[in-house]
Coordinates of N, CA, C and O in Angstrom, one line a residue:
M93 N -14.6 107.6 -21.9 CA -14.2 106.3 -21.4 C -14.3 106.5 -19.5 O -14.1 107.6 -19.0
S94 N -14.3 105.3 -19.0 CA -14.5 104.9 -17.5 C -13.4 103.7 -17.5 O -12.9 103.1 -18.2
R95 N -13.4 103.7 -16.1 CA -12.3 102.5 -15.6 C -12.8 101.4 -15.0 O -14.1 101.4 -14.7
W96 N -12.4 100.0 -15.5 CA -13.0 99.0 -15.3 C -11.9 98.2 -14.4 O -10.8 98.4 -14.7
R97 N -12.3 97.5 -13.1 CA -11.5 96.8 -12.5 C -11.4 95.6 -12.7 O -12.8 95.0 -12.9
V98 N -9.8 95.0 -13.0 CA -9.8 93.5 -13.5 C -10.2 92.8 -12.1 O -9.8 92.9 -11.0
V99 N -11.0 91.8 -12.2 CA -11.2 90.7 -11.2 C -10.3 89.8 -10.9 O -10.3 88.8 -12.0
P100 N -9.5 89.7 -10.3 CA -8.5 88.9 -10.2 C -9.0 87.2 -10.3 O -8.3 86.7 -10.6
E101 N -10.0 86.8 -9.4 CA -10.2 85.5 -9.4 C -11.1 85.0 -10.3 O -11.1 84.1 -10.6
K102 N -11.3 86.0 -11.2 CA -12.1 85.3 -12.9 C -11.2 85.6 -14.0 O -11.5 85.2 -14.9
S103 N -10.0 86.3 -13.8 CA -9.2 86.5 -14.9 C -8.4 85.6 -14.8 O -7.7 84.8 -13.8
R104 N -7.8 85.1 -16.2 CA -6.9 84.1 -16.2 C -5.7 84.1 -17.2 O -5.5 85.1 -18.2
L105 N -4.5 83.4 -16.9 CA -3.4 83.7 -17.8 C -2.8 82.0 -17.9 O -2.4 81.5 -16.8
W106 N -2.7 81.8 -19.1 CA -2.0 80.7 -19.6 C -0.7 80.8 -20.5 O -0.5 82.0 -21.2
A107 N 0.4 79.9 -20.2 CA 1.4 80.3 -21.1 C 1.7 78.9 -21.2 O 1.6 77.6 -20.6
E108 N 2.4 78.3 -22.5 CA 2.6 76.9 -23.0 C 4.1 77.1 -23.6 O 3.9 78.2 -24.5
A109 N 5.0 76.6 -23.4 CA 6.3 76.3 -24.4 C 6.5 75.0 -24.6 O 6.0 74.1 -23.9
R110 N 7.0 74.8 -25.8 CA 7.2 73.3 -26.1 C 8.8 73.1 -25.4 O 9.5 73.8 -25.2
S111 N 8.7 71.7 -25.5 CA 10.0 71.3 -24.9 C 10.1 70.0 -25.8 O 9.8 69.6 -26.6
S112 N 11.2 69.1 -25.7 CA 12.0 68.1 -26.4 C 11.1 67.0 -25.7 O 11.2 66.0 -26.5
L113 N 10.3 67.1 -24.7 CA 10.0 66.0 -23.8 C 8.1 66.1 -24.1 O 7.6 65.0 -24.8
H114 N 7.6 67.4 -23.6 CA 6.3 67.5 -23.7 C 5.9 69.1 -23.4 O 7.2 69.5 -22.8
P115 N 5.1 69.5 -23.4 CA 4.9 70.9 -23.7 C 4.8 71.6 -21.6 O 4.6 70.4 -20.9
V116 N 5.2 72.7 -21.4 CA 5.4 73.0 -20.2 C 4.1 74.3 -20.3 O 4.4 75.0 -20.9
R117 N 3.1 73.9 -19.4 CA 2.2 74.9 -19.4 C 2.0 75.7 -18.1 O 2.1 74.8 -16.9
V118 N 1.4 76.6 -17.9 CA 1.5 77.7 -16.8 C -0.1 77.9 -16.9 O -0.8 78.2 -18.0
E119 N -0.9 77.8 -15.8 CA -2.5 78.5 -15.4 C -2.5 78.6 -14.5 O -2.3 78.4 -13.4
T120 N -3.1 80.3 -14.2 CA -3.1 80.7 -13.0 C -4.2 82.1 -13.3 O -4.5 82.6 -14.1
S121 N -4.6 82.4 -12.2 CA -5.2 83.7 -12.0 C -4.6 84.5 -11.2 O -3.3 84.3 -11.2
G122 N -5.3 85.8 -10.7 CA -4.5 86.6 -9.9 C -4.1 88.0 -10.7 O -3.2 88.9 -10.1
L123 N -4.5 88.2 -11.9 CA -4.2 89.4 -12.8 C -5.2 90.6 -12.1 O -5.9 90.3 -11.6
V124 N -4.5 91.8 -12.0 CA -5.0 93.0 -11.1 C -4.7 94.1 -12.1 O -3.4 94.2 -12.7
G125 N -5.4 94.9 -12.2 CA -5.0 96.4 -12.7 C -6.6 97.0 -13.2 O -7.8 96.5 -12.5
E126 N -6.5 98.0 -13.9 CA -7.7 98.6 -14.5 C -7.4 98.9 -16.1 O -6.6 98.9 -16.7
V127 N -8.6 98.7 -16.5 CA -8.8 98.8 -18.0 C -9.8 99.9 -18.7 O -10.7 100.2 -17.7
E128 N -9.3 100.9 -19.4 CA -10.1 102.2 -19.8 C -11.1 101.6 -20.8 O -10.2 101.0 -22.0
A129 N -12.2 101.8 -20.9 CA -13.0 101.2 -21.8 C -14.5 102.0 -21.6 O -14.5 102.6 -20.6
E130 N -15.6 101.7 -22.7 CA -16.7 102.3 -22.5 C -17.5 101.5 -23.5 O -17.3 100.9 -24.5
V131 N -18.8 101.3 -23.3 CA -19.7 100.4 -23.6 C -21.1 101.4 -24.5 O -21.3 102.4 -23.7
A132 N -21.0 101.3 -25.8 CA -21.8 102.0 -26.5 C -22.5 101.1 -27.7 O -21.9 100.1 -28.4
D133 N -24.0 100.9 -27.7 CA -24.9 100.3 -28.4 C -24.8 98.8 -28.3 O -24.4 97.8 -29.1
G134 N -24.1 98.1 -27.2 CA -23.7 96.8 -26.8 C -22.3 96.4 -27.2 O -22.2 95.5 -27.0
R135 N -21.6 97.6 -27.7 CA -19.9 96.9 -28.0 C -18.9 97.7 -26.9 O -19.3 98.7 -26.7
V136 N -18.2 97.0 -26.8 CA -16.9 97.6 -25.8 C -15.9 98.0 -26.8 O -15.7 97.8 -27.9
R137 N -15.8 99.4 -26.5 CA -14.8 100.2 -26.8 C -13.5 100.4 -25.8 O -14.0 100.9 -25.0
L138 N -12.5 100.1 -26.2 CA -11.3 100.1 -25.4 C -10.6 101.3 -25.8 O -10.6 102.1 -26.7
G139 N -9.9 101.9 -24.3 CA -9.1 103.2 -24.5 C -8.0 103.0 -24.2 O -7.4 102.2 -23.5
A140 N -7.0 103.7 -24.0 CA -5.4 103.8 -23.5 C -5.6 105.2 -22.6 O -5.9 106.2 -22.6
P141 N -4.6 105.0 -21.6 CA -3.7 104.0 -21.2 C -4.1 103.2 -19.9 O -5.3 103.6 -19.7
F142 N -4.0 102.1 -20.1 CA -4.3 101.1 -19.0 C -2.9 100.2 -18.4 O -2.1 100.0 -19.4
R143 N -3.4 99.7 -17.2 CA -2.1 98.8 -16.8 C -2.5 97.2 -16.7 O -3.6 97.4 -15.6
V144 N -1.9 96.3 -16.6 CA -2.5 94.9 -15.9 C -1.2 94.2 -15.4 O -0.2 94.3 -16.0
E145 N -1.2 93.5 -14.4 CA -0.1 92.9 -13.6 C -0.4 91.7 -13.0 O -1.6 91.4 -12.7
I146 N 0.8 91.0 -12.7 CA 0.5 89.7 -12.2 C 1.8 89.5 -11.2 O 2.9 89.6 -11.9
D147 N 1.6 88.7 -10.0 CA 3.1 88.5 -9.3 C 3.6 87.4 -10.2 O 3.0 86.2 -10.3
A148 N 4.9 87.5 -10.4 CA 5.7 86.5 -11.0 C 5.6 85.3 -10.2 O 5.7 84.3 -10.9
E149 N 5.5 85.2 -9.0 CA 5.4 83.6 -8.4 C 4.3 82.9 -8.4 O 4.2 82.0 -8.5
R150 N 3.2 83.5 -9.2 CA 2.3 83.0 -9.4 C 2.4 82.1 -10.9 O 1.4 81.1 -11.1
L151 N 3.2 82.3 -11.5 CA 3.7 81.4 -12.5 C 4.0 80.0 -12.4 O 5.5 80.0 -12.3
R152 N 3.4 79.1 -12.3 CA 4.1 77.7 -12.2 C 3.1 76.8 -12.7 O 1.8 77.2 -13.2
S153 N 3.7 75.5 -13.2 CA 3.3 74.4 -13.8 C 2.7 73.3 -13.3 O 2.4 72.4 -14.0
N154 N 2.7 73.0 -12.0 CA 2.3 72.3 -11.2 C 3.4 71.0 -11.3 O 2.8 69.7 -11.2
N155 N 4.7 71.3 -11.7 CA 5.8 70.4 -12.2 C 6.9 71.0 -10.9 O 7.5 71.6 -11.6
G156 N 7.0 70.4 -9.8 CA 8.0 70.9 -8.8 C 9.0 71.2 -9.5 O 9.9 72.4 -9.0
L157 N 9.9 70.5 -9.9 CA 11.2 70.5 -10.4 C 11.1 71.9 -11.5 O 12.3 72.6 -11.5
M158 N 10.4 72.0 -12.4 CA 10.2 72.7 -13.4 C 9.9 74.0 -12.6 O 10.4 75.4 -13.1
D159 N 8.9 74.1 -11.5 CA 8.5 75.5 -11.0 C 9.8 75.9 -10.3 O 9.8 77.2 -10.5
M160 N 10.5 75.1 -9.4 CA 11.7 75.4 -8.9 C 12.8 76.4 -10.1 O 13.2 77.6 -9.9
E161 N 12.9 75.5 -11.1 CA 13.9 76.5 -12.0 C 13.5 77.4 -12.7 O 13.8 78.6 -13.0
L162 N 11.6 77.6 -12.9 CA 11.2 78.9 -13.6 C 11.4 79.9 -12.6 O 11.6 81.0 -12.9
Q163 N 11.1 79.5 -11.1 CA 11.1 80.8 -10.3 C 12.7 81.3 -10.1 O 12.8 82.4 -10.0
R164 N 13.6 80.2 -10.4 CA 15.0 80.7 -10.0 C 15.4 81.6 -11.0 O 16.2 82.7 -11.4
R165 N 15.0 81.2 -12.4 CA 15.2 81.9 -13.7 C 14.3 83.3 -13.8 O 15.0 84.1 -14.4
L166 N 13.4 83.3 -12.9 CA 12.6 84.5 -13.4 C 13.1 85.4 -12.6 O 12.8 86.5 -12.1
E167 N 13.7 85.1 -11.4 CA 14.5 85.8 -10.2 C 13.4 86.8 -9.3 O 13.2 87.7 -9.5
T168 N 12.3 85.6 -9.2 CA 11.1 86.6 -8.5 C 11.3 87.3 -7.5 O 10.3 88.3 -7.1
K169 N 12.0 87.2 -6.6 CA 12.5 87.9 -5.5 C 13.0 89.2 -6.1 O 12.7 90.6 -5.4
K170 N 14.0 89.5 -7.0 CA 14.2 90.8 -7.5 C 13.5 91.1 -8.5 O 13.2 92.5 -8.5
Y171 N 12.6 90.4 -9.0 CA 11.8 91.0 -10.2 C 10.3 90.6 -10.1 O 9.8 89.3 -10.7
P172 N 9.6 90.9 -8.8 CA 8.7 90.7 -8.5 C 7.2 90.2 -9.3 O 6.0 89.8 -8.9
R173 N 7.1 91.4 -10.5 CA 5.8 91.6 -11.2 C 6.1 91.5 -12.3 O 6.9 91.8 -12.9
V174 N 5.1 90.9 -12.8 CA 5.1 91.2 -14.8 C 4.0 91.9 -14.7 O 2.7 91.7 -14.3
I175 N 4.4 93.0 -15.9 CA 3.5 94.2 -16.2 C 3.4 94.3 -17.3 O 4.1 94.2 -18.5
G176 N 1.8 94.5 -17.9 CA 1.6 94.8 -19.2 C 1.1 96.5 -19.2 O 0.0 96.5 -18.6
A177 N 1.6 97.2 -19.7 CA 1.1 98.7 -19.7 C 0.9 98.9 -21.2 O 1.6 98.7 -21.8
V178 N -0.6 99.2 -21.4 CA -0.9 99.6 -22.8 C -1.1 101.3 -23.0 O -1.5 102.0 -22.1
A179 N -0.3 101.5 -24.1 CA -0.1 103.0 -24.2 C -1.2 103.2 -25.4 O -1.4 104.5 -25.2
Q180 N -1.6 102.4 -26.0 CA -2.2 102.9 -27.5 C -3.2 101.7 -27.9 O -2.6 100.8 -27.8
V181 N -4.5 101.8 -28.4 CA -5.2 101.3 -28.7 C -6.1 101.6 -30.1 O -6.2 102.9 -30.3
S182 N -6.4 100.6 -30.9 CA -6.9 101.1 -32.2 C -7.6 99.6 -32.4 O -7.5 98.6 -32.2
D183 N -9.0 100.0 -33.1 CA -9.8 99.3 -33.7 C -9.6 98.6 -34.6 O -9.0 99.1 -35.6
S184 N -9.5 96.9 -34.6 CA -9.0 96.5 -36.1 C -10.4 95.5 -36.7 O -10.3 94.4 -37.1
G185 N -11.4 96.3 -36.6 CA -12.8 95.6 -36.7 C -13.4 94.7 -35.8 O -13.8 95.1 -34.9
S186 N -13.5 93.7 -35.8 CA -13.7 92.6 -34.8 C -12.7 92.3 -33.7 O -12.7 91.8 -32.7
S187 N -11.4 93.0 -33.5 CA -10.4 93.1 -32.5 C -9.9 94.2 -32.2 O -10.2 95.2 -33.0
W188 N -9.3 94.4 -31.4 CA -8.5 95.8 -30.7 C -7.0 95.4 -30.8 O -6.6 94.4 -30.0
R189 N -6.1 96.5 -31.3 CA -4.8 96.1 -31.6 C -4.2 96.9 -30.1 O -4.4 98.2 -30.4
L190 N -3.7 96.2 -29.4 CA -3.2 96.8 -28.1 C -1.3 97.2 -28.4 O -0.7 96.0 -28.8
R191 N -1.1 98.1 -28.1 CA 0.4 98.6 -28.4 C 0.7 99.0 -26.6 O 0.5 99.9 -26.3
G192 N 2.1 98.7 -26.3 CA 2.9 99.0 -25.2 C 3.9 98.5 -24.6 O 4.4 98.3 -25.7
E193 N 4.0 98.6 -23.2 CA 5.1 97.6 -23.0 C 4.8 96.5 -21.9 O 4.0 96.4 -21.4
L194 N 6.0 95.4 -22.1 CA 5.6 94.2 -21.4 C 7.1 94.5 -20.6 O 8.1 94.2 -21.0
T195 N 6.8 93.9 -19.1 CA 7.7 94.2 -18.5 C 8.1 92.7 -17.6 O 6.8 92.5 -17.0
L196 N 9.1 92.1 -18.0 CA 9.5 90.7 -17.6 C 10.8 90.6 -17.1 O 11.5 90.9 -18.1
H197 N 10.9 90.0 -15.8 CA 12.5 89.7 -15.7 C 13.0 91.4 -15.6 O 14.2 91.1 -15.7
G198 N 12.3 92.2 -15.1 CA 13.0 93.4 -15.3 C 13.5 93.8 -16.6 O 14.2 95.1 -16.7
V199 N 13.1 93.2 -17.7 CA 13.2 94.0 -19.0 C 11.6 94.7 -19.5 O 10.8 93.6 -19.6
A200 N 11.7 95.7 -20.1 CA 10.4 96.4 -20.3 C 10.8 96.5 -22.3 O 12.0 96.9 -22.6
R201 N 9.9 95.7 -23.0 CA 9.9 96.1 -24.3 C 8.6 95.8 -25.0 O 7.6 95.8 -24.2
A202 N 8.8 96.9 -25.9 CA 7.4 97.3 -26.9 C 7.0 95.9 -27.4 O 7.4 95.0 -27.8
E203 N 5.7 96.1 -27.3 CA 4.9 94.7 -27.7 C 3.4 95.1 -28.4 O 3.4 96.0 -28.1
E204 N 3.1 94.2 -28.7 CA 1.8 94.3 -29.9 C 1.1 93.3 -29.7 O 1.4 92.2 -29.7
A205 N -0.5 93.1 -29.3 CA -1.3 92.0 -29.5 C -2.9 92.6 -29.9 O -3.0 93.7 -29.7
L206 N -3.2 91.6 -30.6 CA -4.5 91.6 -31.0 C -5.7 91.1 -29.7 O -5.3 89.8 -29.3
V207 N -6.7 91.6 -29.2 CA -7.8 91.4 -28.0 C -8.7 91.2 -28.8 O -9.1 92.2 -29.8
V208 N -9.9 90.5 -28.4 CA -11.3 90.5 -28.7 C -11.9 91.3 -27.2 O -11.6 90.3 -26.1
A209 N -12.8 92.2 -27.3 CA -13.6 92.6 -26.1 C -15.0 92.4 -26.3 O -15.4 92.6 -27.4
R210 N -15.6 91.8 -25.4 CA -17.1 91.7 -25.3 C -17.7 92.2 -24.0 O -17.2 92.2 -23.1
L211 N -19.2 92.5 -24.2 CA -20.0 93.0 -23.0 C -20.4 91.4 -22.5 O -21.1 90.7 -22.9
V212 N -20.2 91.2 -21.1 CA -20.6 89.9 -20.3 C -22.3 90.2 -20.1 O -23.0 89.9 -20.2
D213 N -22.0 91.4 -19.1 CA -23.5 92.3 -18.5 C -23.2 93.6 -18.7 O -22.3 94.2 -19.0
A214 N -24.4 94.3 -18.0 CA -24.3 95.8 -17.9 C -23.2 96.3 -17.4 O -22.7 97.4 -17.2
D215 N -22.5 95.7 -16.4 CA -21.5 96.0 -15.8 C -20.1 94.9 -15.8 O -19.1 94.9 -15.2
T216 N -20.2 94.4 -16.6 CA -18.8 93.5 -16.5 C -18.6 93.3 -18.0 O -19.3 93.0 -19.1
I217 N -17.1 93.2 -18.2 CA -16.6 93.1 -19.6 C -15.5 92.3 -20.0 O -14.9 91.7 -18.3
E218 N -15.4 91.5 -20.9 CA -14.1 90.4 -20.8 C -13.3 90.6 -22.1 O -13.7 91.1 -23.3
L219 N -11.9 91.1 -22.1 CA -10.8 90.9 -23.0 C -10.2 89.9 -23.1 O -9.7 89.3 -21.8
E220 N -9.9 89.2 -24.4 CA -9.1 88.0 -24.4 C -8.4 88.2 -25.9 O -8.7 88.5 -26.7
G221 N -7.2 87.4 -25.5 CA -6.2 87.6 -26.6 C -4.6 86.7 -26.3 O -4.5 86.1 -25.2
E222 N -3.9 86.8 -27.3 CA -2.9 85.9 -26.9 C -1.7 86.4 -28.0 O -1.7 87.2 -28.7
K223 N -0.6 86.1 -27.5 CA 0.7 86.5 -28.1 C 1.9 85.5 -28.1 O 1.8 85.0 -26.9
V224 N 3.0 85.5 -28.6 CA 4.0 84.5 -28.8 C 5.2 85.5 -28.4 O 5.2 86.4 -29.1
I225 N 6.0 85.2 -27.4 CA 7.0 85.9 -26.9 C 8.2 85.0 -27.2 O 8.3 83.7 -26.8
D226 N 9.5 85.7 -27.4 CA 10.6 85.0 -27.3 C 11.3 85.2 -25.6 O 11.6 86.2 -25.7
M227 N 11.3 84.1 -24.9 CA 11.6 84.3 -23.3 C 13.4 84.6 -23.9 O 13.7 85.7 -22.7
R228 N 14.0 84.8 -24.5 CA 15.2 85.2 -24.6 C 15.5 87.0 -24.6 O 16.2 87.7 -24.3
D229 N 14.3 87.6 -25.3 CA 14.1 88.9 -25.6 C 14.1 89.6 -24.0 O 14.3 90.9 -23.9
Y230 N 13.4 88.8 -23.2 CA 13.6 89.4 -21.9 C 14.8 88.9 -21.1 O 14.3 88.9 -19.5
G231 N 15.7 88.6 -21.3 CA 16.9 88.1 -20.8 C 16.9 86.7 -19.8 O 17.4 86.4 -19.1
L232 N 16.0 85.9 -20.5 CA 15.7 84.3 -19.9 C 16.0 83.5 -20.9 O 15.7 83.5 -21.8
N233 N 17.1 82.5 -20.3 CA 17.7 81.4 -21.2 C 16.7 80.4 -21.0 O 16.4 80.2 -19.8
P234 N 16.1 79.6 -22.1 CA 15.5 78.6 -21.8 C 16.0 77.3 -21.2 O 17.4 77.2 -21.1
P235 N 15.1 76.6 -19.9 CA 15.7 75.7 -19.4 C 16.2 74.7 -20.1 O 15.7 73.9 -20.8
R236 N 17.2 73.9 -19.3 CA 17.6 72.4 -20.0 C 17.9 71.8 -18.9 O 18.7 72.1 -17.6
F237 N 17.3 70.4 -18.7 CA 17.4 69.4 -17.9 C 17.8 68.1 -18.2 O 17.1 67.7 -19.2
L238 N 18.8 67.8 -18.0 CA 19.4 66.2 -18.5 C 18.8 66.3 -20.2 O 19.1 66.8 -21.2
M239 N 17.7 65.5 -20.4 CA 16.9 65.4 -21.6 C 16.2 66.2 -22.0 O 15.8 66.5 -23.6
L240 N 15.6 67.3 -21.0 CA 14.3 68.3 -21.4 C 15.1 69.6 -22.0 O 16.1 69.9 -21.4
R241 N 14.8 69.8 -23.1 CA 15.0 71.2 -23.4 C 14.0 71.9 -23.9 O 13.1 71.6 -24.6
V242 N 13.8 73.0 -23.1 CA 12.8 73.8 -23.1 C 13.4 74.9 -24.3 O 14.2 75.5 -24.6
H243 N 12.1 75.2 -25.5 CA 11.8 76.2 -26.6 C 11.9 77.6 -26.2 O 11.0 77.7 -25.3
P244 N 12.1 78.5 -26.7 CA 12.4 79.9 -26.1 C 11.3 80.4 -26.6 O 10.5 81.2 -25.7
D245 N 10.5 80.1 -27.3 CA 9.0 80.9 -28.2 C 7.9 80.3 -26.8 O 7.8 79.2 -26.6
V246 N 7.3 81.2 -26.3 CA 6.4 80.8 -25.3 C 5.0 81.4 -25.6 O 5.1 83.1 -26.0
R247 N 3.7 80.8 -25.8 CA 2.3 81.2 -26.1 C 2.0 81.5 -25.0 O 1.4 80.7 -24.0
V248 N 1.3 83.0 -25.0 CA 0.9 83.5 -23.5 C -0.5 83.8 -24.2 O -1.1 84.4 -25.2
R249 N -1.4 83.6 -23.3 CA -2.9 83.9 -23.7 C -3.6 84.3 -22.0 O -3.2 83.8 -21.3
A250 N -4.3 85.4 -22.4 CA -4.7 86.0 -21.1 C -6.3 86.2 -21.4 O -7.0 86.5 -22.4
R251 N -7.2 86.3 -20.3 CA -8.9 86.6 -20.2 C -8.8 87.6 -18.9 O -8.6 87.0 -18.1
L252 N -9.1 88.7 -19.6 CA -9.2 89.7 -18.5 C -10.8 90.1 -18.2 O -11.5 90.3 -19.3
V253 N -11.5 89.5 -16.8 CA -12.9 89.9 -16.7 C -12.8 91.0 -15.8 O -11.9 91.1 -14.7
A254 N -13.6 92.3 -16.2 CA -13.6 93.5 -15.6 C -14.6 94.1 -15.2 O -15.8 93.8 -16.0
V255 N -14.7 94.6 -14.2 CA -16.0 95.4 -13.9 C -15.9 96.7 -13.7 O -14.6 97.8 -13.2
R256 N -17.0 97.3 -13.7 CA -17.1 99.1 -13.5 C -16.3 99.4 -12.2 O -16.8 98.8 -11.3
A257 N -15.3 100.2 -12.5 CA -14.6 100.7 -10.9 C -15.6 102.0 -10.5 O -16.4 102.2 -10.9

């Protein structure tokens, strides 16, 4: 296994929560970290442990009022990072099952997700997957403004682009 460095400007994170009025969407770059992997016969084989994180302040929806409330609830000064720490990886055929810990708003919880890994070129790999989390599990109450009520389930999707370290 070797280390692959996540390329922040090419990696993306999307999150979407439903609300009583319209979906609340976040899209950002800025993921950093390293991935354990090797390439054999054109196939990416993932290993563990590895860690990926992002500055919590980067989680913005481009709606000023919603962003102000999101940053307030996330307490980004107190909890500046969202961290995904992968402890175990298993091959699930066409995808990989990642097990580890997600730390959000200062709360670390065991999580599991399926990702697809592919070889982009000889020095670049890409991992993509998604997971639905309940924000209440991380000590976050869903926002409410007048007629707007945000539902607690958030669909999170990430695409990591990594190069040989």
